């Protein structure tokens, strides 16, 4: 069997395992329920002060997704290699034709396909509900937001598989996954504020320098939020924040590159560590 065939065989097994473990169905349910509730919030709770049409509803749903998707992607993949390594089944697998690199890529592809299917299905349900509630659905913005949410999951899947490849035990993999989630989704927003305070002597207010938006967008969730804002508002969102035309380095290409890098670099680092690891 060719290396590509081996990788696809492993990917199909991982995808099937995800279906049997109900990971995909859990992702569908959580994404569908939470994003639908977020989209319906302006209609359900008018006193909350949230207004706008379906574009605002999609934006609200993406905010929930930005918090939910990373942790679901990490949960889906942080034990992909470490779990089998601790149980000893990984040595059996590596005693067959797959190399360590083929195992790592196959697990990333299989679990990535499972998570992507769950997110796309959950967003499809949410989109249908949004269309019913508001009488229309901005299809292009919705599809772009869905694709970006899948890419966000892929970024964290790369992180999770890389962590798993570097971890000798389940406990270490869990610790690193929790650290990655807290650092990249909850604590990263503090970094631009701290840099702004050091540079200007004050915390950011309504108008911020362009570099502030760049620093904020260097995490996968920050890049995701910047791209979703561009999809829903065009260049107006960044332009309003910086008080004028946004510079070239705040283009969508920059933030897409950030998200791809967060998937690829941890995978590469994980592979380099996994290749040298003693599994005896």
mmCIF file with all atom_site columns, N, CA, C and O in Angstrom, residues 201-240:
data_model
loop_
_atom_site.group_PDB
_atom_site.id
_atom_site.type_symbol
_atom_site.label_atom_id
_atom_site.label_alt_id
_atom_site.label_comp_id
_atom_site.label_asym_id
_atom_site.label_entity_id
_atom_site.label_seq_id
_atom_site.pdbx_PDB_ins_code
_atom_site.Cartn_x
_atom_site.Cartn_y
_atom_site.Cartn_z
_atom_site.occupancy
_atom_site.B_iso_or_equiv
_atom_site.pdbx_formal_charge
_atom_site.auth_seq_id
_atom_site.auth_comp_id
_atom_site.auth_asym_id
_atom_site.auth_atom_id
_atom_site.pdbx_PDB_model_num
ATOM 1   N N  . UNK A 1 201 ? 1.107   53.995 27.551 1.00 0.00 ? 201 UNK A N  1
ATOM 2   C CA . UNK A 1 201 ? 0.879   54.414 28.928 1.00 0.00 ? 201 UNK A CA 1
ATOM 3   C C  . UNK A 1 201 ? -0.572  54.402 29.338 1.00 0.00 ? 201 UNK A C  1
ATOM 4   O O  . UNK A 1 201 ? -0.914  54.865 30.422 1.00 0.00 ? 201 UNK A O  1
ATOM 5   N N  . UNK A 1 202 ? -1.458  53.860 28.479 1.00 0.00 ? 202 UNK A N  1
ATOM 6   C CA . UNK A 1 202 ? -2.885  53.792 28.824 1.00 0.00 ? 202 UNK A CA 1
ATOM 7   C C  . UNK A 1 202 ? -3.501  52.565 28.152 1.00 0.00 ? 202 UNK A C  1
ATOM 8   O O  . UNK A 1 202 ? -2.949  52.003 27.202 1.00 0.00 ? 202 UNK A O  1
ATOM 9   N N  . UNK A 1 203 ? -4.639  52.167 28.661 1.00 0.00 ? 203 UNK A N  1
ATOM 10  C CA . UNK A 1 203 ? -5.356  51.052 28.067 1.00 0.00 ? 203 UNK A CA 1
ATOM 11  C C  . UNK A 1 203 ? -6.066  51.501 26.797 1.00 0.00 ? 203 UNK A C  1
ATOM 12  O O  . UNK A 1 203 ? -6.398  52.680 26.652 1.00 0.00 ? 203 UNK A O  1
ATOM 13  N N  . UNK A 1 204 ? -6.320  50.591 25.857 1.00 0.00 ? 204 UNK A N  1
ATOM 14  C CA . UNK A 1 204 ? -6.991  50.985 24.604 1.00 0.00 ? 204 UNK A CA 1
ATOM 15  C C  . UNK A 1 204 ? -8.419  51.427 24.847 1.00 0.00 ? 204 UNK A C  1
ATOM 16  O O  . UNK A 1 204 ? -9.096  50.946 25.747 1.00 0.00 ? 204 UNK A O  1
ATOM 17  N N  . UNK A 1 205 ? -8.859  52.388 24.030 1.00 0.00 ? 205 UNK A N  1
ATOM 18  C CA . UNK A 1 205 ? -10.235 52.847 24.097 1.00 0.00 ? 205 UNK A CA 1
ATOM 19  C C  . UNK A 1 205 ? -10.893 52.616 22.744 1.00 0.00 ? 205 UNK A C  1
ATOM 20  O O  . UNK A 1 205 ? -10.595 51.625 22.068 1.00 0.00 ? 205 UNK A O  1
ATOM 21  N N  . UNK A 1 206 ? -11.771 53.500 22.322 1.00 0.00 ? 206 UNK A N  1
ATOM 22  C CA . UNK A 1 206 ? -12.518 53.285 21.079 1.00 0.00 ? 206 UNK A CA 1
ATOM 23  C C  . UNK A 1 206 ? -11.598 53.221 19.859 1.00 0.00 ? 206 UNK A C  1
ATOM 24  O O  . UNK A 1 206 ? -11.795 52.407 18.960 1.00 0.00 ? 206 UNK A O  1
ATOM 25  N N  . UNK A 1 207 ? -10.596 54.060 19.785 1.00 0.00 ? 207 UNK A N  1
ATOM 26  C CA . UNK A 1 207 ? -9.676  54.065 18.657 1.00 0.00 ? 207 UNK A CA 1
ATOM 27  C C  . UNK A 1 207 ? -8.358  53.402 19.035 1.00 0.00 ? 207 UNK A C  1
ATOM 28  O O  . UNK A 1 207 ? -7.778  53.730 20.067 1.00 0.00 ? 207 UNK A O  1
ATOM 29  N N  . UNK A 1 208 ? -7.888  52.460 18.242 1.00 0.00 ? 208 UNK A N  1
ATOM 30  C CA . UNK A 1 208 ? -6.655  51.743 18.555 1.00 0.00 ? 208 UNK A CA 1
ATOM 31  C C  . UNK A 1 208 ? -5.720  51.799 17.359 1.00 0.00 ? 208 UNK A C  1
ATOM 32  O O  . UNK A 1 208 ? -6.160  51.934 16.210 1.00 0.00 ? 208 UNK A O  1
ATOM 33  N N  . UNK A 1 209 ? -4.414  51.705 17.565 1.00 0.00 ? 209 UNK A N  1
ATOM 34  C CA . UNK A 1 209 ? -3.485  51.653 16.429 1.00 0.00 ? 209 UNK A CA 1
ATOM 35  C C  . UNK A 1 209 ? -3.636  50.333 15.673 1.00 0.00 ? 209 UNK A C  1
ATOM 36  O O  . UNK A 1 209 ? -4.092  49.329 16.225 1.00 0.00 ? 209 UNK A O  1
ATOM 37  N N  . UNK A 1 210 ? -3.214  50.335 14.419 1.00 0.00 ? 210 UNK A N  1
ATOM 38  C CA . UNK A 1 210 ? -3.379  49.149 13.580 1.00 0.00 ? 210 UNK A CA 1
ATOM 39  C C  . UNK A 1 210 ? -2.602  47.956 14.124 1.00 0.00 ? 210 UNK A C  1
ATOM 40  O O  . UNK A 1 210 ? -3.058  46.813 14.039 1.00 0.00 ? 210 UNK A O  1
ATOM 41  N N  . UNK A 1 211 ? -1.411  48.217 14.702 1.00 0.00 ? 211 UNK A N  1
ATOM 42  C CA . UNK A 1 211 ? -0.613  47.097 15.213 1.00 0.00 ? 211 UNK A CA 1
ATOM 43  C C  . UNK A 1 211 ? -1.341  46.367 16.345 1.00 0.00 ? 211 UNK A C  1
ATOM 44  O O  . UNK A 1 211 ? -1.122  45.168 16.569 1.00 0.00 ? 211 UNK A O  1
ATOM 45  N N  . UNK A 1 212 ? -2.187  47.087 17.080 1.00 0.00 ? 212 UNK A N  1
ATOM 46  C CA . UNK A 1 212 ? -2.960  46.463 18.150 1.00 0.00 ? 212 UNK A CA 1
ATOM 47  C C  . UNK A 1 212 ? -3.865  45.373 17.579 1.00 0.00 ? 212 UNK A C  1
ATOM 48  O O  . UNK A 1 212 ? -3.969  44.262 18.141 1.00 0.00 ? 212 UNK A O  1
ATOM 49  N N  . UNK A 1 213 ? -4.525  45.666 16.447 1.00 0.00 ? 213 UNK A N  1
ATOM 50  C CA . UNK A 1 213 ? -5.391  44.674 15.815 1.00 0.00 ? 213 UNK A CA 1
ATOM 51  C C  . UNK A 1 213 ? -4.580  43.494 15.283 1.00 0.00 ? 213 UNK A C  1
ATOM 52  O O  . UNK A 1 213 ? -5.048  42.359 15.308 1.00 0.00 ? 213 UNK A O  1
ATOM 53  N N  . UNK A 1 214 ? -3.361  43.776 14.825 1.00 0.00 ? 214 UNK A N  1
ATOM 54  C CA . UNK A 1 214 ? -2.511  42.684 14.343 1.00 0.00 ? 214 UNK A CA 1
ATOM 55  C C  . UNK A 1 214 ? -2.122  41.756 15.487 1.00 0.00 ? 214 UNK A C  1
ATOM 56  O O  . UNK A 1 214 ? -2.224  40.527 15.356 1.00 0.00 ? 214 UNK A O  1
ATOM 57  N N  . UNK A 1 215 ? -1.670  42.333 16.600 1.00 0.00 ? 215 UNK A N  1
ATOM 58  C CA . UNK A 1 215 ? -1.289  41.501 17.747 1.00 0.00 ? 215 UNK A CA 1
ATOM 59  C C  . UNK A 1 215 ? -2.477  40.687 18.231 1.00 0.00 ? 215 UNK A C  1
ATOM 60  O O  . UNK A 1 215 ? -2.352  39.495 18.543 1.00 0.00 ? 215 UNK A O  1
ATOM 61  N N  . UNK A 1 216 ? -3.653  41.302 18.277 1.00 0.00 ? 216 UNK A N  1
ATOM 62  C CA . UNK A 1 216 ? -4.851  40.594 18.725 1.00 0.00 ? 216 UNK A CA 1
ATOM 63  C C  . UNK A 1 216 ? -5.202  39.453 17.775 1.00 0.00 ? 216 UNK A C  1
ATOM 64  O O  . UNK A 1 216 ? -5.746  38.436 18.189 1.00 0.00 ? 216 UNK A O  1
ATOM 65  N N  . UNK A 1 217 ? -4.853  39.606 16.495 1.00 0.00 ? 217 UNK A N  1
ATOM 66  C CA . UNK A 1 217 ? -5.188  38.586 15.508 1.00 0.00 ? 217 UNK A CA 1
ATOM 67  C C  . UNK A 1 217 ? -4.136  37.526 15.297 1.00 0.00 ? 217 UNK A C  1
ATOM 68  O O  . UNK A 1 217 ? -4.257  36.718 14.376 1.00 0.00 ? 217 UNK A O  1
ATOM 69  N N  . UNK A 1 218 ? -3.108  37.499 16.139 1.00 0.00 ? 218 UNK A N  1
ATOM 70  C CA . UNK A 1 218 ? -2.056  36.505 15.969 1.00 0.00 ? 218 UNK A CA 1
ATOM 71  C C  . UNK A 1 218 ? -2.366  35.178 16.660 1.00 0.00 ? 218 UNK A C  1
ATOM 72  O O  . UNK A 1 218 ? -1.597  34.227 16.525 1.00 0.00 ? 218 UNK A O  1
ATOM 73  N N  . UNK A 1 219 ? -3.449  35.110 17.384 1.00 0.00 ? 219 UNK A N  1
ATOM 74  C CA . UNK A 1 219 ? -3.921  33.826 17.908 1.00 0.00 ? 219 UNK A CA 1
ATOM 75  C C  . UNK A 1 219 ? -4.939  33.261 16.925 1.00 0.00 ? 219 UNK A C  1
ATOM 76  O O  . UNK A 1 219 ? -5.519  34.011 16.123 1.00 0.00 ? 219 UNK A O  1
ATOM 77  N N  . UNK A 1 220 ? -5.197  31.965 16.960 1.00 0.00 ? 220 UNK A N  1
ATOM 78  C CA . UNK A 1 220 ? -6.200  31.426 16.027 1.00 0.00 ? 220 UNK A CA 1
ATOM 79  C C  . UNK A 1 220 ? -7.586  32.017 16.228 1.00 0.00 ? 220 UNK A C  1
ATOM 80  O O  . UNK A 1 220 ? -8.290  32.308 15.257 1.00 0.00 ? 220 UNK A O  1
ATOM 81  N N  . UNK A 1 221 ? -7.983  32.221 17.477 1.00 0.00 ? 221 UNK A N  1
ATOM 82  C CA . UNK A 1 221 ? -9.306  32.809 17.712 1.00 0.00 ? 221 UNK A CA 1
ATOM 83  C C  . UNK A 1 221 ? -9.331  34.282 17.324 1.00 0.00 ? 221 UNK A C  1
ATOM 84  O O  . UNK A 1 221 ? -10.342 34.775 16.816 1.00 0.00 ? 221 UNK A O  1
ATOM 85  N N  . UNK A 1 222 ? -8.223  34.995 17.566 1.00 0.00 ? 222 UNK A N  1
ATOM 86  C CA . UNK A 1 222 ? -8.162  36.393 17.159 1.00 0.00 ? 222 UNK A CA 1
ATOM 87  C C  . UNK A 1 222 ? -8.224  36.547 15.654 1.00 0.00 ? 222 UNK A C  1
ATOM 88  O O  . UNK A 1 222 ? -8.919  37.428 15.132 1.00 0.00 ? 222 UNK A O  1
ATOM 89  N N  . UNK A 1 223 ? -7.499  35.687 14.933 1.00 0.00 ? 223 UNK A N  1
ATOM 90  C CA . UNK A 1 223 ? -7.546  35.715 13.475 1.00 0.00 ? 223 UNK A CA 1
ATOM 91  C C  . UNK A 1 223 ? -8.941  35.355 12.977 1.00 0.00 ? 223 UNK A C  1
ATOM 92  O O  . UNK A 1 223 ? -9.454  35.962 12.025 1.00 0.00 ? 223 UNK A O  1
ATOM 93  N N  . UNK A 1 224 ? -9.571  34.380 13.628 1.00 0.00 ? 224 UNK A N  1
ATOM 94  C CA . UNK A 1 224 ? -10.937 33.988 13.257 1.00 0.00 ? 224 UNK A CA 1
ATOM 95  C C  . UNK A 1 224 ? -11.903 35.151 13.432 1.00 0.00 ? 224 UNK A C  1
ATOM 96  O O  . UNK A 1 224 ? -12.708 35.455 12.530 1.00 0.00 ? 224 UNK A O  1
ATOM 97  N N  . UNK A 1 225 ? -11.827 35.826 14.571 1.00 0.00 ? 225 UNK A N  1
ATOM 98  C CA . UNK A 1 225 ? -12.735 36.959 14.805 1.00 0.00 ? 225 UNK A CA 1
ATOM 99  C C  . UNK A 1 225 ? -12.512 38.076 13.792 1.00 0.00 ? 225 UNK A C  1
ATOM 100 O O  . UNK A 1 225 ? -13.466 38.702 13.323 1.00 0.00 ? 225 UNK A O  1
ATOM 101 N N  . UNK A 1 226 ? -11.248 38.331 13.444 1.00 0.00 ? 226 UNK A N  1
ATOM 102 C CA . UNK A 1 226 ? -10.955 39.371 12.465 1.00 0.00 ? 226 UNK A CA 1
ATOM 103 C C  . UNK A 1 226 ? -11.528 39.017 11.097 1.00 0.00 ? 226 UNK A C  1
ATOM 104 O O  . UNK A 1 226 ? -12.071 39.880 10.387 1.00 0.00 ? 226 UNK A O  1
ATOM 105 N N  . UNK A 1 227 ? -11.426 37.749 10.718 1.00 0.00 ? 227 UNK A N  1
ATOM 106 C CA . UNK A 1 227 ? -11.927 37.324 9.408  1.00 0.00 ? 227 UNK A CA 1
ATOM 107 C C  . UNK A 1 227 ? -13.457 37.313 9.362  1.00 0.00 ? 227 UNK A C  1
ATOM 108 O O  . UNK A 1 227 ? -14.056 37.690 8.351  1.00 0.00 ? 227 UNK A O  1
ATOM 109 N N  . UNK A 1 228 ? -14.086 36.899 10.453 1.00 0.00 ? 228 UNK A N  1
ATOM 110 C CA . UNK A 1 228 ? -15.555 36.911 10.492 1.00 0.00 ? 228 UNK A CA 1
ATOM 111 C C  . UNK A 1 228 ? -16.061 38.347 10.426 1.00 0.00 ? 228 UNK A C  1
ATOM 112 O O  . UNK A 1 228 ? -17.031 38.655 9.714  1.00 0.00 ? 228 UNK A O  1
ATOM 113 N N  . UNK A 1 229 ? -15.406 39.241 11.150 1.00 0.00 ? 229 UNK A N  1
ATOM 114 C CA . UNK A 1 229 ? -15.793 40.654 11.094 1.00 0.00 ? 229 UNK A CA 1
ATOM 115 C C  . UNK A 1 229 ? -15.662 41.198 9.682  1.00 0.00 ? 229 UNK A C  1
ATOM 116 O O  . UNK A 1 229 ? -16.526 41.944 9.203  1.00 0.00 ? 229 UNK A O  1
ATOM 117 N N  . UNK A 1 230 ? -14.587 40.811 8.985  1.00 0.00 ? 230 UNK A N  1
ATOM 118 C CA . UNK A 1 230 ? -14.412 41.258 7.596  1.00 0.00 ? 230 UNK A CA 1
ATOM 119 C C  . UNK A 1 230 ? -15.516 40.687 6.712  1.00 0.00 ? 230 UNK A C  1
ATOM 120 O O  . UNK A 1 230 ? -16.024 41.382 5.826  1.00 0.00 ? 230 UNK A O  1
ATOM 121 N N  . UNK A 1 231 ? -15.901 39.432 6.943  1.00 0.00 ? 231 UNK A N  1
ATOM 122 C CA . UNK A 1 231 ? -16.943 38.811 6.126  1.00 0.00 ? 231 UNK A CA 1
ATOM 123 C C  . UNK A 1 231 ? -18.292 39.490 6.327  1.00 0.00 ? 231 UNK A C  1
ATOM 124 O O  . UNK A 1 231 ? -19.081 39.626 5.385  1.00 0.00 ? 231 UNK A O  1
ATOM 125 N N  . UNK A 1 232 ? -18.564 39.945 7.557  1.00 0.00 ? 232 UNK A N  1
ATOM 126 C CA . UNK A 1 232 ? -19.872 40.526 7.863  1.00 0.00 ? 232 UNK A CA 1
ATOM 127 C C  . UNK A 1 232 ? -19.927 42.034 7.629  1.00 0.00 ? 232 UNK A C  1
ATOM 128 O O  . UNK A 1 232 ? -20.974 42.572 7.249  1.00 0.00 ? 232 UNK A O  1
ATOM 129 N N  . UNK A 1 233 ? -18.799 42.724 7.861  1.00 0.00 ? 233 UNK A N  1
ATOM 130 C CA . UNK A 1 233 ? -18.792 44.185 7.791  1.00 0.00 ? 233 UNK A CA 1
ATOM 131 C C  . UNK A 1 233 ? -17.924 44.743 6.676  1.00 0.00 ? 233 UNK A C  1
ATOM 132 O O  . UNK A 1 233 ? -17.921 45.959 6.449  1.00 0.00 ? 233 UNK A O  1
ATOM 133 N N  . UNK A 1 234 ? -17.171 43.885 5.991  1.00 0.00 ? 234 UNK A N  1
ATOM 134 C CA . UNK A 1 234 ? -16.215 44.381 5.018  1.00 0.00 ? 234 UNK A CA 1
ATOM 135 C C  . UNK A 1 234 ? -15.052 45.049 5.734  1.00 0.00 ? 234 UNK A C  1
ATOM 136 O O  . UNK A 1 234 ? -14.773 44.772 6.906  1.00 0.00 ? 234 UNK A O  1
ATOM 137 N N  . UNK A 1 235 ? -14.362 45.969 5.073  1.00 0.00 ? 235 UNK A N  1
ATOM 138 C CA . UNK A 1 235 ? -13.221 46.642 5.691  1.00 0.00 ? 235 UNK A CA 1
ATOM 139 C C  . UNK A 1 235 ? -13.658 47.677 6.721  1.00 0.00 ? 235 UNK A C  1
ATOM 140 O O  . UNK A 1 235 ? -12.833 48.216 7.452  1.00 0.00 ? 235 UNK A O  1
ATOM 141 N N  . UNK A 1 236 ? -14.965 47.899 6.812  1.00 0.00 ? 236 UNK A N  1
ATOM 142 C CA . UNK A 1 236 ? -15.454 48.941 7.715  1.00 0.00 ? 236 UNK A CA 1
ATOM 143 C C  . UNK A 1 236 ? -15.141 48.685 9.169  1.00 0.00 ? 236 UNK A C  1
ATOM 144 O O  . UNK A 1 236 ? -14.910 49.616 9.929  1.00 0.00 ? 236 UNK A O  1
ATOM 145 N N  . UNK A 1 237 ? -15.128 47.398 9.572  1.00 0.00 ? 237 UNK A N  1
ATOM 146 C CA . UNK A 1 237 ? -14.872 47.103 10.978 1.00 0.00 ? 237 UNK A CA 1
ATOM 147 C C  . UNK A 1 237 ? -13.477 47.521 11.403 1.00 0.00 ? 237 UNK A C  1
ATOM 148 O O  . UNK A 1 237 ? -13.302 48.267 12.366 1.00 0.00 ? 237 UNK A O  1
ATOM 149 N N  . UNK A 1 238 ? -12.450 47.068 10.680 1.00 0.00 ? 238 UNK A N  1
ATOM 150 C CA . UNK A 1 238 ? -11.072 47.438 11.024 1.00 0.00 ? 238 UNK A CA 1
ATOM 151 C C  . UNK A 1 238 ? -10.841 48.921 10.795 1.00 0.00 ? 238 UNK A C  1
ATOM 152 O O  . UNK A 1 238 ? -10.154 49.589 11.581 1.00 0.00 ? 238 UNK A O  1
ATOM 153 N N  . UNK A 1 239 ? -11.417 49.476 9.728  1.00 0.00 ? 239 UNK A N  1
ATOM 154 C CA . UNK A 1 239 ? -11.232 50.893 9.443  1.00 0.00 ? 239 UNK A CA 1
ATOM 155 C C  . UNK A 1 239 ? -11.794 51.767 10.534 1.00 0.00 ? 239 UNK A C  1
ATOM 156 O O  . UNK A 1 239 ? -11.195 52.775 10.916 1.00 0.00 ? 239 UNK A O  1
ATOM 157 N N  . UNK A 1 240 ? -12.944 51.393 11.069 1.00 0.00 ? 240 UNK A N  1
ATOM 158 C CA . UNK A 1 240 ? -13.540 52.152 12.164 1.00 0.00 ? 240 UNK A CA 1
ATOM 159 C C  . UNK A 1 240 ? -12.670 52.087 13.406 1.00 0.00 ? 240 UNK A C  1
ATOM 160 O O  . UNK A 1 240 ? -12.480 53.074 14.114 1.00 0.00 ? 240 UNK A O  1
#
